[in-house]
Short mmCIF file of C-alpha atoms in Angstrom, two decimals:
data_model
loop_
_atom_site.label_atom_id
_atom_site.label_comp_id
_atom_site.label_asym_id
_atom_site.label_seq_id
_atom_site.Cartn_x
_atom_site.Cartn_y
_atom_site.Cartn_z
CA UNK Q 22 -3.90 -118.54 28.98
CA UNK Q 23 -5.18 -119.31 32.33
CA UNK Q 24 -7.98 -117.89 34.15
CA UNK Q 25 -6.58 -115.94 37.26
CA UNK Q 26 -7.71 -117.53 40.83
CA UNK Q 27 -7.77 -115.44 43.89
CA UNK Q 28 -5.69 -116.41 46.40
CA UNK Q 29 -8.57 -117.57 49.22
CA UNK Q 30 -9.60 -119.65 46.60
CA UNK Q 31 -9.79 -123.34 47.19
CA UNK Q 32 -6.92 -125.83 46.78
CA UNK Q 33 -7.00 -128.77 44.78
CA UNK Q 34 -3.31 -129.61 45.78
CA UNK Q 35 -2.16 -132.11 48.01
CA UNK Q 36 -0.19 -131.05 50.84
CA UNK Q 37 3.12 -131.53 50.60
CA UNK Q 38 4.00 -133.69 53.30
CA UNK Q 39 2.70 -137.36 52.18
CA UNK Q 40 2.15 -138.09 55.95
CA UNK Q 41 -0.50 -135.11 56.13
CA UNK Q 42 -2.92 -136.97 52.91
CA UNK Q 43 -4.53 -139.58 54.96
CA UNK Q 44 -6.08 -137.25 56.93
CA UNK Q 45 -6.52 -134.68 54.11
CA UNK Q 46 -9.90 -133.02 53.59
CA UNK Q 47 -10.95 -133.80 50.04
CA UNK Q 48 -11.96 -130.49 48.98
CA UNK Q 49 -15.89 -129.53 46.90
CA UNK Q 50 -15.66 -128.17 43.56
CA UNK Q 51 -19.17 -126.27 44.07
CA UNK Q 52 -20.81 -124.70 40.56
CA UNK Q 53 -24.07 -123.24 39.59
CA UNK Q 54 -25.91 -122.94 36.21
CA UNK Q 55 -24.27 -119.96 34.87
CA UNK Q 56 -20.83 -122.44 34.51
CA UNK Q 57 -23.26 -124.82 32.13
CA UNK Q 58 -21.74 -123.28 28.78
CA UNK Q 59 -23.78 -125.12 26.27
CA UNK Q 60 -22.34 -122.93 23.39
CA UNK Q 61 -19.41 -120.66 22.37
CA UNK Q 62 -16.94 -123.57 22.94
CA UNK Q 63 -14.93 -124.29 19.38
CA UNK Q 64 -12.08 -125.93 18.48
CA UNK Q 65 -9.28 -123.58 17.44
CA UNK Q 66 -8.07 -123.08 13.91
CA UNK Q 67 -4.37 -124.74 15.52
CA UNK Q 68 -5.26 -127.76 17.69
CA UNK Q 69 -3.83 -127.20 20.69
CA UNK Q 70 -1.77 -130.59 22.23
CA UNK Q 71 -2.91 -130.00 26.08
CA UNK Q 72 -5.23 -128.76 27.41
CA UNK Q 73 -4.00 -125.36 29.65
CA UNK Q 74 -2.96 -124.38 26.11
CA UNK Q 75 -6.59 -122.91 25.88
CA UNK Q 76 -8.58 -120.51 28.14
CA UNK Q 77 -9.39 -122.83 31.14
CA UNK Q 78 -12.69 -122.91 33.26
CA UNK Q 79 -12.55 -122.99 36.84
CA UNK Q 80 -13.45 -126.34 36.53
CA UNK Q 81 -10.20 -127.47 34.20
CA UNK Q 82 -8.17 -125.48 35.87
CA UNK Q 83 -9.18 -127.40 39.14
CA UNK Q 84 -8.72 -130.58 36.95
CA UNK Q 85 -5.69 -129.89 35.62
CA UNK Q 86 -3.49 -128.50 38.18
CA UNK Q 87 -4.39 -131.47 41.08
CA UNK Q 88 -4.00 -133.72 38.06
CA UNK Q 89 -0.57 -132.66 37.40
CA UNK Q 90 0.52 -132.64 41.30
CA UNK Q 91 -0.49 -135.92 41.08
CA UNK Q 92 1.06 -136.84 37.93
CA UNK Q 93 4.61 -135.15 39.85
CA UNK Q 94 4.17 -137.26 43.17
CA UNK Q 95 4.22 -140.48 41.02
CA UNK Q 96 0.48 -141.63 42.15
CA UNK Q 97 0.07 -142.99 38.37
CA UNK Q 98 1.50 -146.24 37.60
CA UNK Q 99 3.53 -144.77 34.64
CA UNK Q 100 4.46 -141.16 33.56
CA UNK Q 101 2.38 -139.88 30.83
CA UNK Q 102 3.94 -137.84 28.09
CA UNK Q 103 2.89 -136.23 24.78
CA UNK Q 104 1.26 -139.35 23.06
CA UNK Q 105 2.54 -140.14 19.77
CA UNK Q 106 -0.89 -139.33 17.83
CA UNK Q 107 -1.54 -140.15 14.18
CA UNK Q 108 -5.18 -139.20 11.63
CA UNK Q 109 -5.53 -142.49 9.55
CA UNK Q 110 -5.88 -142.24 6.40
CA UNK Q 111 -9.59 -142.33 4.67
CA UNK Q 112 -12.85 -140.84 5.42
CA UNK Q 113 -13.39 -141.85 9.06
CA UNK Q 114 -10.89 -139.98 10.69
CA UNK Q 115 -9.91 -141.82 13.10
CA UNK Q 116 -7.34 -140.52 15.74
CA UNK Q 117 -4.96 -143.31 16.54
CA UNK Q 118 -2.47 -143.39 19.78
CA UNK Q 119 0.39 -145.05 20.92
CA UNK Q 120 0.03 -146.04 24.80
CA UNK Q 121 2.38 -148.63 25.11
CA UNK Q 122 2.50 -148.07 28.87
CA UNK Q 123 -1.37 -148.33 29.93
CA UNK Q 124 -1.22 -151.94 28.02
CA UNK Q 125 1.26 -153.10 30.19
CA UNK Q 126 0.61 -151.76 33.34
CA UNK Q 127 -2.97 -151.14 33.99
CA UNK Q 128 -4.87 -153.45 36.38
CA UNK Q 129 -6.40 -156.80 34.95
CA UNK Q 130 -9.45 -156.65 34.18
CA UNK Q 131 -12.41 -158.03 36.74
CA UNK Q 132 -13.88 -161.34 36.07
CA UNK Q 133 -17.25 -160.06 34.29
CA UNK Q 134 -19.57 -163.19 33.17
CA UNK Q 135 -22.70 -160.83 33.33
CA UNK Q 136 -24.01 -157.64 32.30
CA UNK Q 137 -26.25 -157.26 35.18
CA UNK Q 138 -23.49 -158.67 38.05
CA UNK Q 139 -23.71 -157.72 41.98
CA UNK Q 140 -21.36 -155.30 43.05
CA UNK Q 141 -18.64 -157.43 45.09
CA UNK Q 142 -17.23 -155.86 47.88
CA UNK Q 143 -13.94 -158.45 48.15
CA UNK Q 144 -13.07 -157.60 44.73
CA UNK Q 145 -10.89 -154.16 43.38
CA UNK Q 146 -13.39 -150.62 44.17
CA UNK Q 147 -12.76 -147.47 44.72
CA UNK Q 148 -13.13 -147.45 48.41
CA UNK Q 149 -9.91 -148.81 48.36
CA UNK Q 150 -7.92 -146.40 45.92
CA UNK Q 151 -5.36 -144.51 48.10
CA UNK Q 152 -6.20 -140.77 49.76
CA UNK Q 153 -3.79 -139.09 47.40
CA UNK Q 154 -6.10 -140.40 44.24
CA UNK Q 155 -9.11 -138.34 45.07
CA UNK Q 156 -8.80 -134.62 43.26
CA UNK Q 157 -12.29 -133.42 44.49
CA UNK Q 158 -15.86 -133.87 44.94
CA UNK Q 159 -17.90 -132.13 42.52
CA UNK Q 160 -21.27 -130.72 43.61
CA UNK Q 161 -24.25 -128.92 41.72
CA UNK Q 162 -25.51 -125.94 43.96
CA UNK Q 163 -29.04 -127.00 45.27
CA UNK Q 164 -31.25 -124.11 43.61
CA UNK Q 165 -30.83 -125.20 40.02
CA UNK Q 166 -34.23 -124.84 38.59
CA UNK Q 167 -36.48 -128.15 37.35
CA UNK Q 168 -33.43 -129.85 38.47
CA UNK Q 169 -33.19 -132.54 41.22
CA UNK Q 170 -30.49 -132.51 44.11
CA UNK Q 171 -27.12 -134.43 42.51
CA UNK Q 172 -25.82 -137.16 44.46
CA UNK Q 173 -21.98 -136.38 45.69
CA UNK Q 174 -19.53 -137.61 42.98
CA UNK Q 175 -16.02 -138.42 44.00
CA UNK Q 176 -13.59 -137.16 41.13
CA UNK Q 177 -9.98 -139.10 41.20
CA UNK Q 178 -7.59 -140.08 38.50
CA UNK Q 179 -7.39 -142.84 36.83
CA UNK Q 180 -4.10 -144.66 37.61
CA UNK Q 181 -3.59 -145.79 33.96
CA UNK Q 182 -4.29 -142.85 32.21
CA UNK Q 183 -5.69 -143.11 28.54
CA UNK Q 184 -4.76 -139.41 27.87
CA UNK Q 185 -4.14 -135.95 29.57
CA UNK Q 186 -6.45 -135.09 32.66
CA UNK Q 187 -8.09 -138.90 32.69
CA UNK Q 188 -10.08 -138.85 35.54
CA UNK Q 189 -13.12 -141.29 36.57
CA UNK Q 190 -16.43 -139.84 38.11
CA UNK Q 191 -17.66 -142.00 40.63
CA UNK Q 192 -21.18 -141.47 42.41
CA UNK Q 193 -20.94 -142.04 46.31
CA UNK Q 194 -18.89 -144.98 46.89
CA UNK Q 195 -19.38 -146.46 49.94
CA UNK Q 196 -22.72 -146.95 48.30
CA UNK Q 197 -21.51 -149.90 46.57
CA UNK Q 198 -23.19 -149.27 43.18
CA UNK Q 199 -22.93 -151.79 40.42
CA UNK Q 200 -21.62 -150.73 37.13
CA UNK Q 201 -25.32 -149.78 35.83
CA UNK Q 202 -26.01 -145.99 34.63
CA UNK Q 203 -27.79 -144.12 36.97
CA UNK Q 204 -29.54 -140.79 36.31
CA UNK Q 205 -27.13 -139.15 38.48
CA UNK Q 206 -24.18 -140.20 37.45
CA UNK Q 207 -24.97 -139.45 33.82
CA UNK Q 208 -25.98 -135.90 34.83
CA UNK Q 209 -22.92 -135.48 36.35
CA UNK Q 210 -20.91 -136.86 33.31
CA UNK Q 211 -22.91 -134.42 31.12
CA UNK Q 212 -22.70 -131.57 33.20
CA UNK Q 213 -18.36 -131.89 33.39
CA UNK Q 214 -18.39 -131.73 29.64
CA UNK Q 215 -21.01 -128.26 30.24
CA UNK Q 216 -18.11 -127.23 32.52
CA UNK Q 217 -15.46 -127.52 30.68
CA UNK Q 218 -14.32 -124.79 28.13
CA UNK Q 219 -11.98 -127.20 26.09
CA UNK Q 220 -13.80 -128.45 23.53
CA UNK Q 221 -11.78 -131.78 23.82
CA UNK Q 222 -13.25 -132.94 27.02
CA UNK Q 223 -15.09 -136.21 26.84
CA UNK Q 224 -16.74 -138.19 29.36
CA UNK Q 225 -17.82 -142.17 28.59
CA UNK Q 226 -19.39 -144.97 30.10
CA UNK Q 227 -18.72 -148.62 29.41
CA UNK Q 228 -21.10 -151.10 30.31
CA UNK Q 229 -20.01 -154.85 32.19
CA UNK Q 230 -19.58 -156.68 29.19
CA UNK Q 231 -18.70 -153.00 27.51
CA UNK Q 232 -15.04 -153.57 28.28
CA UNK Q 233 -15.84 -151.92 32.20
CA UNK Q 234 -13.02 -153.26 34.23
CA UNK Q 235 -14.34 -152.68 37.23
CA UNK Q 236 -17.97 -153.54 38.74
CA UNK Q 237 -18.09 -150.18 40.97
CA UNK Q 238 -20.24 -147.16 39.59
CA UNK Q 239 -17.84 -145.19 37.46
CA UNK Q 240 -17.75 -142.84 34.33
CA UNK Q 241 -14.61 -141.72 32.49
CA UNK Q 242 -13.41 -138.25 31.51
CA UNK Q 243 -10.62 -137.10 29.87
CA UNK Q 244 -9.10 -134.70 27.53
CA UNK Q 245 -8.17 -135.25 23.53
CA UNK Q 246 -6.96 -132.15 21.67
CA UNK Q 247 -8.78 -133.38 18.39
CA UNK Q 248 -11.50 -133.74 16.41
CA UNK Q 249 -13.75 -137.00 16.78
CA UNK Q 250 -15.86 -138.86 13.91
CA UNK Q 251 -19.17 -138.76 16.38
CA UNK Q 252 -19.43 -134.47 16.86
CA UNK Q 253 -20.91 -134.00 13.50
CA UNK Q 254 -21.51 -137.72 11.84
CA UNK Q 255 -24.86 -137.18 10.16
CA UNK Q 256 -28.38 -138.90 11.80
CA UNK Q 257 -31.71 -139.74 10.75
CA UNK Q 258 -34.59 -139.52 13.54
CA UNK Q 259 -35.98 -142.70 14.48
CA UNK Q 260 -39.31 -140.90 16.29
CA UNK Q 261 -41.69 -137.81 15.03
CA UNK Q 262 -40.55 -135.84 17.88
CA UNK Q 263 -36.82 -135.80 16.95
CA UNK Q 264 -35.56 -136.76 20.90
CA UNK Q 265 -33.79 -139.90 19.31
CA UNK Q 266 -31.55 -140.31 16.30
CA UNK Q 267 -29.42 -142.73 14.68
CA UNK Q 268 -25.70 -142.09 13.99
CA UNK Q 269 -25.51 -143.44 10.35
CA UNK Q 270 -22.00 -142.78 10.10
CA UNK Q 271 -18.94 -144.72 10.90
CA UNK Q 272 -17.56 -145.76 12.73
CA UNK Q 273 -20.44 -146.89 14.23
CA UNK Q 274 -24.11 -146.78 13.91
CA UNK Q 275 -25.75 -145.44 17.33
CA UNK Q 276 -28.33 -143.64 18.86
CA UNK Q 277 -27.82 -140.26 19.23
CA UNK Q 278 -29.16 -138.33 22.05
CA UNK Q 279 -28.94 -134.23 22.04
CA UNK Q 280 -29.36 -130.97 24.05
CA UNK Q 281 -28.65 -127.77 23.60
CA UNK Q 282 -29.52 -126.38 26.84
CA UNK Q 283 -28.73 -127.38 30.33
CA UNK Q 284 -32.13 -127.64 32.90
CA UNK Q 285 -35.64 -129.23 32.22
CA UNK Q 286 -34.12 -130.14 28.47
CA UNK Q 287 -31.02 -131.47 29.51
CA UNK Q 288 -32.92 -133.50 32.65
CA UNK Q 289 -35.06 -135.30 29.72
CA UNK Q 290 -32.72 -136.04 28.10
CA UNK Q 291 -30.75 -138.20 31.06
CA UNK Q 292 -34.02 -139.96 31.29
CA UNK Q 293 -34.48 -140.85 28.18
CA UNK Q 294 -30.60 -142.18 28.14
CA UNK Q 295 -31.38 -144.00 31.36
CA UNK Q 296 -34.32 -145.96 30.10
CA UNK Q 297 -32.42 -147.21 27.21
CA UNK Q 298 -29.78 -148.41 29.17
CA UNK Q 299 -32.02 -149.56 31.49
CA UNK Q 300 -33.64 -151.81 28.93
CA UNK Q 301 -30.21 -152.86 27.29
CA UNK Q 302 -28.89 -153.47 31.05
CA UNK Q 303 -32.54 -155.96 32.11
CA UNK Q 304 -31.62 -157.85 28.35
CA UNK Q 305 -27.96 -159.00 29.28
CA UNK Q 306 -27.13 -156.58 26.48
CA UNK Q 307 -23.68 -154.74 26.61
CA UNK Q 308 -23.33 -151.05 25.79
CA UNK Q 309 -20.74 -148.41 25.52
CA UNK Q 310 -21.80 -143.92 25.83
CA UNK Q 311 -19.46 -141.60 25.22
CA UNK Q 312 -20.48 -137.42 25.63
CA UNK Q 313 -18.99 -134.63 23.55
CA UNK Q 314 -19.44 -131.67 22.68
CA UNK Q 315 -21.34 -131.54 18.69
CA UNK Q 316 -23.60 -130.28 16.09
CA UNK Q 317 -27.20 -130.84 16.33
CA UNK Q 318 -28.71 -133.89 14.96
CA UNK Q 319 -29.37 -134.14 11.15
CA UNK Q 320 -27.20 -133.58 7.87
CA UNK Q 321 -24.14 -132.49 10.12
CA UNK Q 322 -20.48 -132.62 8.95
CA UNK Q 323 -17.43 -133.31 10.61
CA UNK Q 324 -16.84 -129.56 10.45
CA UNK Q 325 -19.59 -128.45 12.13
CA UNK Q 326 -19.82 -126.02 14.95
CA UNK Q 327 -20.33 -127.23 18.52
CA UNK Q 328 -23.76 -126.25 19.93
CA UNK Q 329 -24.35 -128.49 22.05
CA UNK Q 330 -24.00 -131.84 24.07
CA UNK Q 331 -23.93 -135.30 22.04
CA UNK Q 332 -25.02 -138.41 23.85
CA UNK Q 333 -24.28 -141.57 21.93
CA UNK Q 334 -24.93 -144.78 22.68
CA UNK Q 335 -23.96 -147.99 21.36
CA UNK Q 336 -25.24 -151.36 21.96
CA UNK Q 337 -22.99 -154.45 21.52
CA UNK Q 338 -21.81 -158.01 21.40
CA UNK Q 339 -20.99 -158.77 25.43
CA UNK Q 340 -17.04 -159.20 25.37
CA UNK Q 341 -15.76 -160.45 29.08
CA UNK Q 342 -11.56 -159.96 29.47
CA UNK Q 343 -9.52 -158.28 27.37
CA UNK Q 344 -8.18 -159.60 23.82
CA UNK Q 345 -4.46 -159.38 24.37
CA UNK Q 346 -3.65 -160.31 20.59
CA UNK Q 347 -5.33 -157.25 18.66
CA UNK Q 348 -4.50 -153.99 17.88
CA UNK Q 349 -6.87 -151.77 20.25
CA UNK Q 350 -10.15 -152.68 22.50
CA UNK Q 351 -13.34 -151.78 21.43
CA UNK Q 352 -14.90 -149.67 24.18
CA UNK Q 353 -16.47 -145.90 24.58
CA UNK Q 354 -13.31 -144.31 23.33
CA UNK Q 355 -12.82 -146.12 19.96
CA UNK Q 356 -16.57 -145.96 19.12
CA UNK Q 357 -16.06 -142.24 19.28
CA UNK Q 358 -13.01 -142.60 16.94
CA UNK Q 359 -10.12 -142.70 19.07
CA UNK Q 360 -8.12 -145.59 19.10
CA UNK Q 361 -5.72 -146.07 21.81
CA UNK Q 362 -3.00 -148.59 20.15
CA UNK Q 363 -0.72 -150.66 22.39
CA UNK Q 364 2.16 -151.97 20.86
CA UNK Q 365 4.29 -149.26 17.74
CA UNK Q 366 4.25 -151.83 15.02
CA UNK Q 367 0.42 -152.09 15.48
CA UNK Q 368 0.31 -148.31 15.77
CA UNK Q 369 2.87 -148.19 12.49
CA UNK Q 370 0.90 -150.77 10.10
CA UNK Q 371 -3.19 -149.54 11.52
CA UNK Q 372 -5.14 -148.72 8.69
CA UNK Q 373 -8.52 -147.66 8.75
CA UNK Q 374 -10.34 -150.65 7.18
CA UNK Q 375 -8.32 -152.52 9.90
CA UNK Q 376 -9.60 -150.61 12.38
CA UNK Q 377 -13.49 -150.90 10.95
CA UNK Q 378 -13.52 -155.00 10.89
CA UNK Q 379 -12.06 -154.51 14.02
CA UNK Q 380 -14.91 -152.55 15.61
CA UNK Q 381 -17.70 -154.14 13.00
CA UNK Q 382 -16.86 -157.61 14.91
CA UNK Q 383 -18.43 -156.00 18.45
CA UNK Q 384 -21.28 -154.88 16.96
CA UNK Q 385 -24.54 -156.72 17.51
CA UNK Q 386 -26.32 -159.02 14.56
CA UNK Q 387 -28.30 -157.46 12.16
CA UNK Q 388 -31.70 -158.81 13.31
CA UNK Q 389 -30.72 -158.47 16.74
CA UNK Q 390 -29.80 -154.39 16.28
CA UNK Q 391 -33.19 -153.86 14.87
CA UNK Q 392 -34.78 -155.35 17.43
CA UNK Q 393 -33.16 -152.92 19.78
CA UNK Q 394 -33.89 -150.17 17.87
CA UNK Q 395 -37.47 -151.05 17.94
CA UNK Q 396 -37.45 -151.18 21.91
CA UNK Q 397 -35.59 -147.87 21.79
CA UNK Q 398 -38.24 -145.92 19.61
CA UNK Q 399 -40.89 -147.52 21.41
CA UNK Q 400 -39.53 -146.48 24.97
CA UNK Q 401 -38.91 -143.23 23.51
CA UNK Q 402 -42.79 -143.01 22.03
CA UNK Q 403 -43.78 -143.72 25.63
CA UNK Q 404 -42.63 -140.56 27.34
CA UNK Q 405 -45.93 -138.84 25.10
CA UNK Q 406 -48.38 -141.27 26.56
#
């Protein structure tokens, strides 16, 4: 059930005349600390297919409903419906989805040939996504302690939705950002999951080369009303201090970044992040995040209660364009364990060890992943010097 709103609350909606959205004011979703909820958040004992089917936050319930008006007024270049939504078979879990629609009709992809490419204003941004696009701008109030001020990020839907509530978070636009992590953008990515009460929120990154479509600043949130491999795949830490981990399980191996509590913790922890991908970014070397809520690091289960925020990161082979003839792309989402399929017989006939050589064939060489590693642990063995 909904949380109750008063009625001078703010609007998310668009007005109803579509001559009145041009000059629309987009409206500030404004929250403090005591909306971080690191804990308490669990999945229910019946997984629940969307996501008002749960107690909302202010913050999905702001999602949600300017979502849906949008949804309604046909701003998405297809109509999203319940997904048809199958577990493969075997130990991974992976959650498998048939979007025929988003593999038709989303844009083409930009014409990436480097990880480290100039933003290009002539190309596709998001200065030049229509005024009825834009749900809100989400701000941090100013007085969060050991916290610096967040940039303004720019909250509108993606037009080829992957799921329910797909929205992108994009860090002041007319700034003309690259698509290169930035400490406030992954704040703000982090801090959306915080806000959320549905424990199926996720928010990703792909890197150019990372399957990222577009060269303009951007992160990816959405909502899946299941379980993922990556909340409680088991890890081994990789430095003394425990700050970074490796995800030993599959799908994927990666490094695992967590936090269990939102200020000074939580603000090393984007650092940290930001220097790896700052490293993989300087070496031409693609990655994909993805942020959920999980268990702690360590001999974890896939059962495991949620107390706290997962970082994950996952460095790859560079793949420019998109691979019309397979199955799924590897990106943030199928990493995590959800695998968006794009044609039925594909989604009828996908078996797990399909799915695994699949995702196996992005990942980088065996030398060359320990060599990253390496640069990882000794970045992270800095921070004490």
């Amino acid at each position: 059930m909904a949380i109750s709103h008063d009625s001078n609350e703010t609007s998310y909606l668009l007005p109803p005349n579509t001559e009145d959205w041009e000059g629309h004011n987009i409206p500030d979703f404004v929250y403090g600390q005591k909306e971080l909820v690191p804990e308490g958040i669990q999945w229910p004992r019946n997984t629940p297919s969307l996501p008002d089917t749960l107690p909302l936050s202010r913050f999905d319930s702001a999602l949600c409903s300017a979502w849906r008006q949008r949804m309604e007024l046909g701003l998405f270049r297809y109509r999203l419906g319940e997904l048809q939504t199958r577990t493969l078979p075997g130990a991974v879990g992976f959650v498998a989805q048939l979007n025929v629609e988003r593999g038709v009709q989303r844009r083409r992809p930009q014409n990436i040939r480097s990880v480290r490419q100039a933003f290009d204003p002539e190309q596709f941004n998001f200065n030049k996504i229509r005024p009825g696009e834009v749900l809100f701008h989400l701000h941090r109030e100013p007085d969060l302690p050991g916290v610096l001020q967040q940039e303004d990020i720019l909250v509108v839907i993606n037009v080829s939705p992957l799921e329910w509530g797909h929205v992108l978070l994009v860090p002041e636009p007319a700034r003309g950002l690259p698509q290169r992590l930035l400490p406030g953008a992954l704040r703000a990515g982090v801090e959306a999951v915080l806000l959320s009460s549905h424990p199926g929120f996720r928010v990703g990154f792909n890197s150019l080369g990372g399957l990222a479509s577009v060269n303009h600043l951007h992160l990816h949130g959405y909502y899946l009303a299941h379980r993922l491999p990556v909340e409680g795949a088991p890890s081994k830490p990789l430095d003394p201090g425990g700050r970074l981990h490796l995800l030993q399980a599959l799908p994927a191996p990666g490094f695992l970044f967590y936090t269990s509590s939102p200020g000074p913790d939580l603000e090393a922890l984007i650092s940290r992040v930001c220097r790896a991908t700052d490293y993989l970014t300087d070496h031409e070397i693609a990655h994909n995040l993805f942020v959920t809520r999980g268990g702690p690091p360590g001999k974890t289960s896939s059962s495991s209660a949620l107390t706290g925020v997962r970082v994950i990161l996952w460095a790859r082979k560079p793949s420019f364009g998109v691979k019309e003839g397979e199955a799924f792309n590897v990106a943030l989402c199928e990493l995590a364990g959800h695998l968006p399929v794009k044609m039925s017989q594909d989604f009828s006939s996908l078996t797990e060890a399909a799915a695994l050589a699949l995702i196996r064939d992005c990942l980088l060489p065996p030398v060359q992943a320990e060599e990253v590693q390496a640069a990882l642990v000794a970045l992270t063995a800095q921070e004490e010097q």
